[in-house]
Amino acid sequence: MTGNSFNDETLDRYKSLNTKKKSSEWFSLLFKNKNLYLSLLIILIVFVIPVIRLFLMSFQANDSFSFENYTNILSEKYTWTVIKNTCLIVVGSTVISLIVGVSLAWIMAYTNIRLKKLMQVFILLPFIIPSYIVTIAWTQFVGNIKAFDINLYSMGGIIFVLGISHYPLVYLFTVNVLKKIPRELEWAVRASGGGQLKAFWHVTVPLALPGIVGGGMIAFLSNLDNFGIPAFLGIPSNITILSTAIYQEVIGFGENAFSRAATFSVLLAVFALFATGIQWFLLRKSKVTETAAADNSPRFYLCKSRPFVEFSIWLFIVGVSIVPLLSMLKTSLLKVYGLSFTLENITLHNFNYLLYDYDKVATALLNSLKLAGLTTLICLIIGTLVAYFRIRKPSFLTKALEVSISIPYTLPGMVLALAMIFTWMQPIPGWNPGIYGSIWILLIAYVTRFMILQVRGSSSAFTQISVDLEEAAHISGASTWSKWRYILLPLILPSVLSGSILVLLTTLTELTISSLLWSSGSETIGVIIFNFEQAGYTTYSTAFSVITLLFMGILAALVYGIIYIWQRSVRAS
Amino acid sequence: MKTELIEIKKQFGTFQALKGINLTIEDGEFVAIVGPSGCGKTTLLRLLAGFETPSDGQILMQQEIVASKTNALPPEKRNIGLVFQSFALWPHMKVKEQVMFPLKHHRFVRPELKKNSEARVTEMLNIVGLSHLADRMPSELSGGQKQRVAIARALSASPSLLLMDEPLSSLDAKLRVELRNEIQLIHQKIKTSIVYVTHDQSEALAMADKIVVMKDGLIEQIGTPEEIYFYPQTEFVASFISKANLIEGSWNGDYFSPSTSPSTRWYYPNVADSFKQSGVCPVRPEQLQLSKDSDGLCGEVKNLLFQGREVSCIVNVNGKEIHFITGIHNSLKIGDHVTLNVTNL
């Protein structure tokens, strides 16, 4: 018996017992090591190469390598104004987000105020509504306040709108951490002779810090990344920050425009990476009590002050989230911008015109829907597979994969958009397949940017499923395909799809990347609203914003409906 | 089905989990693999199941090689069942669907079982006594019920080999004893081979036809429960399985003299040669008795643990703790000086 040949022979014989080749064989092929590593490599290249190309481009002037771009740009006074604006705006708005987010989180997590669930929905609203629509709403709202003369087209205005657009991020991070701090720890301080205030400072604050820092950093990155708000408010008032500077370089088509834009992008990317680095440094030691369950019951009982606190919160939430939207709706119904809101001035003409006469609107809605749908589908499949390997086969390769997929999302959108141009204009130097200038560049860019959202959503789904459940399926004779079909998919689908909703709604109303990559015929919702706003068609931009919000609502309802029906049918069968 | 493991080795990075395992599981045999955590028993089970590939050696099932260094048949292509410590019930399936799943998917299911799969599910649920809970979801079951479902699921496709990975260790003490009995009754009924992994030596002694004691990736001893308990071959088996005191001293034929009292002579037949060579006598707690004369192991009572049927007693003999068991009517007190001698049970 010569060891191996005998082995293989018997193995083959054993296998040939099962000659029923299923159509699903390809599926298990995917999980064979070689194919796996190859596909992982491809994914790595798609996500990392653009950043490298952008970086190289910033060192290119007059078709040769040089530091010229950097020396030129850094010696311009304009650049330093831009950097100063960026710092002021980003830091200012982050402070607003932190103050609002943390206070709301503490009240919502620990006190006995009523209707928390409903409050939470309204608190999260500015996070779901695209920031440029929030901006339009606020400009209309401020215009309606006759008592004060507030100018949103200013540094303060930009800081304010950014701050209230991103406080939900801080809120979300902090409220979860706060709820997970075991109340026994606070009791232990009280039992050891410390008062409420001591318990707060020595237990609550240090333990909540990871959440606060994490939320603050996400808000910081979002403020840095945001293009809609500084573009809508800053461009008319000549306040330029890094993301709008890149945009203006590219559409300005000046000499060395792309290289200069690339250099600004590297500066912006450095800001973002710096913030990410600080976040990592601050959080590296904190072990958030991951396993602790959230404790939803109140810890502080407000008595007389409860109605007052509740009233203040509602006033704030409604004032920040709802009233501006109503102002926007009001404007969208006006015959001519600037008229007073009386019955004879009200019309549905704007909606009529957008939906039936101005064919770019229908095209944009359709484009955005197609792009969002395709992006969601691609991310759903690839992202879920990546998440599976990341969770089930942790190795250096899968870790590197996750990091490289997260890079395009960590980088500001404007930076990624530019990187996309460099990469896909000529994927192989000298060969231009015409991707740039078509709708496909948008699809590729969306997939590259938002893949990580799905990976994270699906990862959390897989961590909740023990490996035993999969092994039990194999032991029971299930093939890889049957295991996914009957065991994994039914279990992961609800949480995977909530990741998909995030991808769907984000791509549907994306503006930053689209503003740089759109071309005639491939306009998206964001681009059309941006163009209306730039051209001064306020009634149209408000009307289209209203249409977009309705559209988002319908889509979200549809997807949640599917999840609901699926869960019911899984339970019924 | 006869299963053979030949020189099985398994390496994880630099850690060698199994260092050459040779073992045969006969058709219909109940084999318990017992050892402390980290001894490689779970790795061995996962190799049998097909979740791991051996680094060296072969696994044969029915004279066919199912795993070798170069190739391993995946679990779904082996004729086996597995019961997990964590139950591993699929949270979205009813009890009867869990039991039905292998009947639908396993390639070794006999045609007559497949044809009457509904009846088979009922039969299996009857065997584990859960037919009234067929429509429950896993979340609506207690721990013991969950593990019964898992056993029914593992057996429904009538596998030739049933693997059990510490199936009782996540249950409470009373349920453990109850299910121990049930698993043995099921084995008597269905007569399939069982490999049962546990760290609890009393479970292994109570249930198995054959016990495999493992330590550090190697088999220490294979034998029937009686052989392992009464005639341990190594110090490890003596202390791990029979909870024996390892008393140092010198051997003279079948006679042993403890080093603390050289004048004492205990008649101790049938002890393994390894003990004679190292000058150690494995004395189980129930073999020691209080004696009136001064000859024997002398020490001071350190602690008494009342157990109901007996009193477990710890005596300090020259700085070494000696365990022995005495009747509840003995009026021993902590601090008493006692003399112990081996009685030939």
PDB file of C-alpha atoms in Angstrom, chain A residues 34-173:
ATOM      1  CA  LYS A  34      -7.302  29.129  -4.149  1.00  0.00           C
ATOM      2  CA  ASN A  35     -10.351  30.852  -5.602  1.00  0.00           C
ATOM      3  CA  LEU A  36     -10.940  32.519  -2.310  1.00  0.00           C
ATOM      4  CA  TYR A  37      -7.505  34.039  -2.129  1.00  0.00           C
ATOM      5  CA  LEU A  38      -7.660  35.160  -5.750  1.00  0.00           C
ATOM      6  CA  SER A  39     -10.959  36.963  -5.279  1.00  0.00           C
ATOM      7  CA  LEU A  40      -9.728  38.512  -2.065  1.00  0.00           C
ATOM      8  CA  LEU A  41      -6.713  39.816  -3.954  1.00  0.00           C
ATOM      9  CA  ILE A  42      -8.886  41.379  -6.648  1.00  0.00           C
ATOM     10  CA  ILE A  43     -11.051  43.080  -4.053  1.00  0.00           C
ATOM     11  CA  LEU A  44      -7.951  44.391  -2.324  1.00  0.00           C
ATOM     12  CA  ILE A  45      -6.696  45.903  -5.577  1.00  0.00           C
ATOM     13  CA  VAL A  46     -10.002  47.585  -6.426  1.00  0.00           C
ATOM     14  CA  PHE A  47     -10.151  49.277  -3.044  1.00  0.00           C
ATOM     15  CA  VAL A  48      -6.532  50.238  -2.559  1.00  0.00           C
ATOM     16  CA  ILE A  49      -5.250  51.162  -6.031  1.00  0.00           C
ATOM     17  CA  PRO A  50      -7.370  54.343  -6.367  1.00  0.00           C
ATOM     18  CA  VAL A  51      -5.838  55.796  -3.223  1.00  0.00           C
ATOM     19  CA  ILE A  52      -2.332  55.022  -4.451  1.00  0.00           C
ATOM     20  CA  ARG A  53      -3.051  56.554  -7.848  1.00  0.00           C
ATOM     21  CA  LEU A  54      -4.384  59.712  -6.225  1.00  0.00           C
ATOM     22  CA  PHE A  55      -1.323  59.974  -4.054  1.00  0.00           C
ATOM     23  CA  LEU A  56       0.983  59.594  -7.065  1.00  0.00           C
ATOM     24  CA  MET A  57      -1.042  62.114  -9.048  1.00  0.00           C
ATOM     25  CA  SER A  58      -0.442  64.768  -6.399  1.00  0.00           C
ATOM     26  CA  PHE A  59       3.279  64.482  -7.193  1.00  0.00           C
ATOM     27  CA  GLN A  60       2.739  64.946 -10.903  1.00  0.00           C
ATOM     28  CA  ALA A  61       3.257  68.311 -12.562  1.00  0.00           C
ATOM     29  CA  ASN A  62       3.691  68.782 -16.311  1.00  0.00           C
ATOM     30  CA  ASP A  63       3.869  65.003 -16.759  1.00  0.00           C
ATOM     31  CA  SER A  64       6.795  64.454 -14.460  1.00  0.00           C
ATOM     32  CA  PHE A  65       7.378  63.701 -10.825  1.00  0.00           C
ATOM     33  CA  SER A  66       7.861  66.732  -8.623  1.00  0.00           C
ATOM     34  CA  PHE A  67       6.932  68.410  -5.377  1.00  0.00           C
ATOM     35  CA  GLU A  68       5.854  71.443  -7.376  1.00  0.00           C
ATOM     36  CA  ASN A  69       2.150  71.058  -6.550  1.00  0.00           C
ATOM     37  CA  TYR A  70       2.848  71.003  -2.854  1.00  0.00           C
ATOM     38  CA  THR A  71       5.297  73.904  -2.878  1.00  0.00           C
ATOM     39  CA  ASN A  72       2.936  75.962  -5.064  1.00  0.00           C
ATOM     40  CA  ILE A  73      -0.202  75.226  -3.138  1.00  0.00           C
ATOM     41  CA  LEU A  74       1.324  75.577   0.287  1.00  0.00           C
ATOM     42  CA  SER A  75       2.819  78.942  -0.633  1.00  0.00           C
ATOM     43  CA  GLU A  76      -0.538  80.368  -1.695  1.00  0.00           C
ATOM     44  CA  LYS A  77      -2.371  82.494   0.849  1.00  0.00           C
ATOM     45  CA  TYR A  78      -5.631  81.003  -0.457  1.00  0.00           C
ATOM     46  CA  THR A  79      -4.588  77.545   0.708  1.00  0.00           C
ATOM     47  CA  TRP A  80      -4.024  78.658   4.264  1.00  0.00           C
ATOM     48  CA  THR A  81      -7.386  80.433   4.331  1.00  0.00           C
ATOM     49  CA  VAL A  82      -8.988  77.196   3.129  1.00  0.00           C
ATOM     50  CA  ILE A  83      -7.202  75.154   5.788  1.00  0.00           C
ATOM     51  CA  LYS A  84      -8.112  77.667   8.484  1.00  0.00           C
ATOM     52  CA  ASN A  85     -11.777  77.608   7.379  1.00  0.00           C
ATOM     53  CA  THR A  86     -11.773  73.829   7.349  1.00  0.00           C
ATOM     54  CA  CYS A  87     -10.356  73.600  10.873  1.00  0.00           C
ATOM     55  CA  LEU A  88     -12.728  76.199  12.302  1.00  0.00           C
ATOM     56  CA  ILE A  89     -15.784  74.705  10.677  1.00  0.00           C
ATOM     57  CA  VAL A  90     -14.985  71.090  11.463  1.00  0.00           C
ATOM     58  CA  VAL A  91     -13.981  71.684  15.075  1.00  0.00           C
ATOM     59  CA  GLY A  92     -16.875  74.069  15.710  1.00  0.00           C
ATOM     60  CA  SER A  93     -19.500  71.767  14.294  1.00  0.00           C
ATOM     61  CA  THR A  94     -18.036  68.768  16.117  1.00  0.00           C
ATOM     62  CA  VAL A  95     -18.312  70.646  19.415  1.00  0.00           C
ATOM     63  CA  ILE A  96     -21.985  71.395  18.713  1.00  0.00           C
ATOM     64  CA  SER A  97     -22.631  67.749  17.790  1.00  0.00           C
ATOM     65  CA  LEU A  98     -20.906  66.564  20.962  1.00  0.00           C
ATOM     66  CA  ILE A  99     -22.771  68.892  23.316  1.00  0.00           C
ATOM     67  CA  VAL A 100     -26.186  68.159  21.820  1.00  0.00           C
ATOM     68  CA  GLY A 101     -25.531  64.450  21.257  1.00  0.00           C
ATOM     69  CA  VAL A 102     -24.091  63.648  24.684  1.00  0.00           C
ATOM     70  CA  SER A 103     -26.720  65.622  26.627  1.00  0.00           C
ATOM     71  CA  LEU A 104     -29.572  63.986  24.748  1.00  0.00           C
ATOM     72  CA  ALA A 105     -27.952  60.572  25.140  1.00  0.00           C
ATOM     73  CA  TRP A 106     -27.632  60.959  28.902  1.00  0.00           C
ATOM     74  CA  ILE A 107     -31.227  62.113  29.318  1.00  0.00           C
ATOM     75  CA  MET A 108     -32.567  59.369  27.040  1.00  0.00           C
ATOM     76  CA  ALA A 109     -30.481  56.613  28.632  1.00  0.00           C
ATOM     77  CA  TYR A 110     -30.860  57.416  32.316  1.00  0.00           C
ATOM     78  CA  THR A 111     -33.967  59.463  33.086  1.00  0.00           C
ATOM     79  CA  ASN A 112     -37.607  58.529  33.298  1.00  0.00           C
ATOM     80  CA  ILE A 113     -38.937  60.799  30.559  1.00  0.00           C
ATOM     81  CA  ARG A 114     -41.822  59.420  28.517  1.00  0.00           C
ATOM     82  CA  LEU A 115     -42.224  58.579  24.819  1.00  0.00           C
ATOM     83  CA  LYS A 116     -38.538  57.764  24.399  1.00  0.00           C
ATOM     84  CA  LYS A 117     -39.073  55.596  21.324  1.00  0.00           C
ATOM     85  CA  LEU A 118     -40.858  58.338  19.431  1.00  0.00           C
ATOM     86  CA  MET A 119     -38.225  60.851  20.513  1.00  0.00           C
ATOM     87  CA  GLN A 120     -35.483  58.578  19.232  1.00  0.00           C
ATOM     88  CA  VAL A 121     -37.084  58.452  15.772  1.00  0.00           C
ATOM     89  CA  PHE A 122     -37.109  62.237  15.577  1.00  0.00           C
ATOM     90  CA  ILE A 123     -33.564  62.480  16.943  1.00  0.00           C
ATOM     91  CA  LEU A 124     -32.316  60.188  14.170  1.00  0.00           C
ATOM     92  CA  LEU A 125     -34.202  62.054  11.442  1.00  0.00           C
ATOM     93  CA  PRO A 126     -31.411  64.537  10.548  1.00  0.00           C
ATOM     94  CA  PHE A 127     -29.105  61.536  10.136  1.00  0.00           C
ATOM     95  CA  ILE A 128     -31.342  59.862   7.571  1.00  0.00           C
ATOM     96  CA  ILE A 129     -32.322  62.979   5.625  1.00  0.00           C
ATOM     97  CA  PRO A 130     -29.537  64.044   3.228  1.00  0.00           C
ATOM     98  CA  SER A 131     -27.663  67.000   4.640  1.00  0.00           C
ATOM     99  CA  TYR A 132     -28.201  69.165   1.579  1.00  0.00           C
ATOM    100  CA  ILE A 133     -31.949  68.822   2.015  1.00  0.00           C
ATOM    101  CA  VAL A 134     -31.538  69.772   5.678  1.00  0.00           C
ATOM    102  CA  THR A 135     -29.601  72.810   4.457  1.00  0.00           C
ATOM    103  CA  ILE A 136     -32.300  73.839   2.025  1.00  0.00           C
ATOM    104  CA  ALA A 137     -34.910  73.380   4.738  1.00  0.00           C
ATOM    105  CA  TRP A 138     -32.947  75.539   7.156  1.00  0.00           C
ATOM    106  CA  THR A 139     -32.370  78.323   4.679  1.00  0.00           C
ATOM    107  CA  GLN A 140     -36.127  78.454   4.109  1.00  0.00           C
ATOM    108  CA  PHE A 141     -36.819  78.273   7.854  1.00  0.00           C
ATOM    109  CA  VAL A 142     -34.405  81.069   8.692  1.00  0.00           C
ATOM    110  CA  GLY A 143     -35.865  83.147   5.888  1.00  0.00           C
ATOM    111  CA  ASN A 144     -39.260  82.817   7.560  1.00  0.00           C
ATOM    112  CA  ILE A 145     -38.057  84.124  10.904  1.00  0.00           C
ATOM    113  CA  LYS A 146     -38.712  87.767  10.470  1.00  0.00           C
ATOM    114  CA  ALA A 147     -37.782  88.789  14.010  1.00  0.00           C
ATOM    115  CA  PHE A 148     -34.075  88.107  13.634  1.00  0.00           C
ATOM    116  CA  ASP A 149     -31.836  88.605  10.702  1.00  0.00           C
ATOM    117  CA  ILE A 150     -29.882  85.359  10.608  1.00  0.00           C
ATOM    118  CA  ASN A 151     -27.516  84.738   7.757  1.00  0.00           C
ATOM    119  CA  LEU A 152     -26.874  81.032   7.267  1.00  0.00           C
ATOM    120  CA  TYR A 153     -24.550  81.771   4.349  1.00  0.00           C
ATOM    121  CA  SER A 154     -21.670  82.321   6.766  1.00  0.00           C
ATOM    122  CA  MET A 155     -19.117  80.439   8.842  1.00  0.00           C
ATOM    123  CA  GLY A 156     -21.536  80.319  11.754  1.00  0.00           C
ATOM    124  CA  GLY A 157     -24.303  79.056   9.507  1.00  0.00           C
ATOM    125  CA  ILE A 158     -22.186  76.251   8.089  1.00  0.00           C
ATOM    126  CA  ILE A 159     -21.004  75.257  11.561  1.00  0.00           C
ATOM    127  CA  PHE A 160     -24.550  75.259  12.895  1.00  0.00           C
ATOM    128  CA  VAL A 161     -26.096  73.181  10.097  1.00  0.00           C
ATOM    129  CA  LEU A 162     -23.204  70.686  10.165  1.00  0.00           C
ATOM    130  CA  GLY A 163     -23.517  70.420  13.943  1.00  0.00           C
ATOM    131  CA  ILE A 164     -27.215  69.635  13.940  1.00  0.00           C
ATOM    132  CA  SER A 165     -26.845  67.269  10.989  1.00  0.00           C
ATOM    133  CA  HIS A 166     -24.300  65.097  12.740  1.00  0.00           C
ATOM    134  CA  TYR A 167     -25.279  65.132  16.418  1.00  0.00           C
ATOM    135  CA  PRO A 168     -27.320  61.927  15.904  1.00  0.00           C
ATOM    136  CA  LEU A 169     -24.005  60.089  15.333  1.00  0.00           C
ATOM    137  CA  VAL A 170     -22.688  61.187  18.722  1.00  0.00           C
ATOM    138  CA  TYR A 171     -26.053  60.418  20.261  1.00  0.00           C
ATOM    139  CA  LEU A 172     -26.157  56.877  18.847  1.00  0.00           C
ATOM    140  CA  PHE A 173     -22.645  55.967  19.972  1.00  0.00           C
TER     141      PHE A 173
END
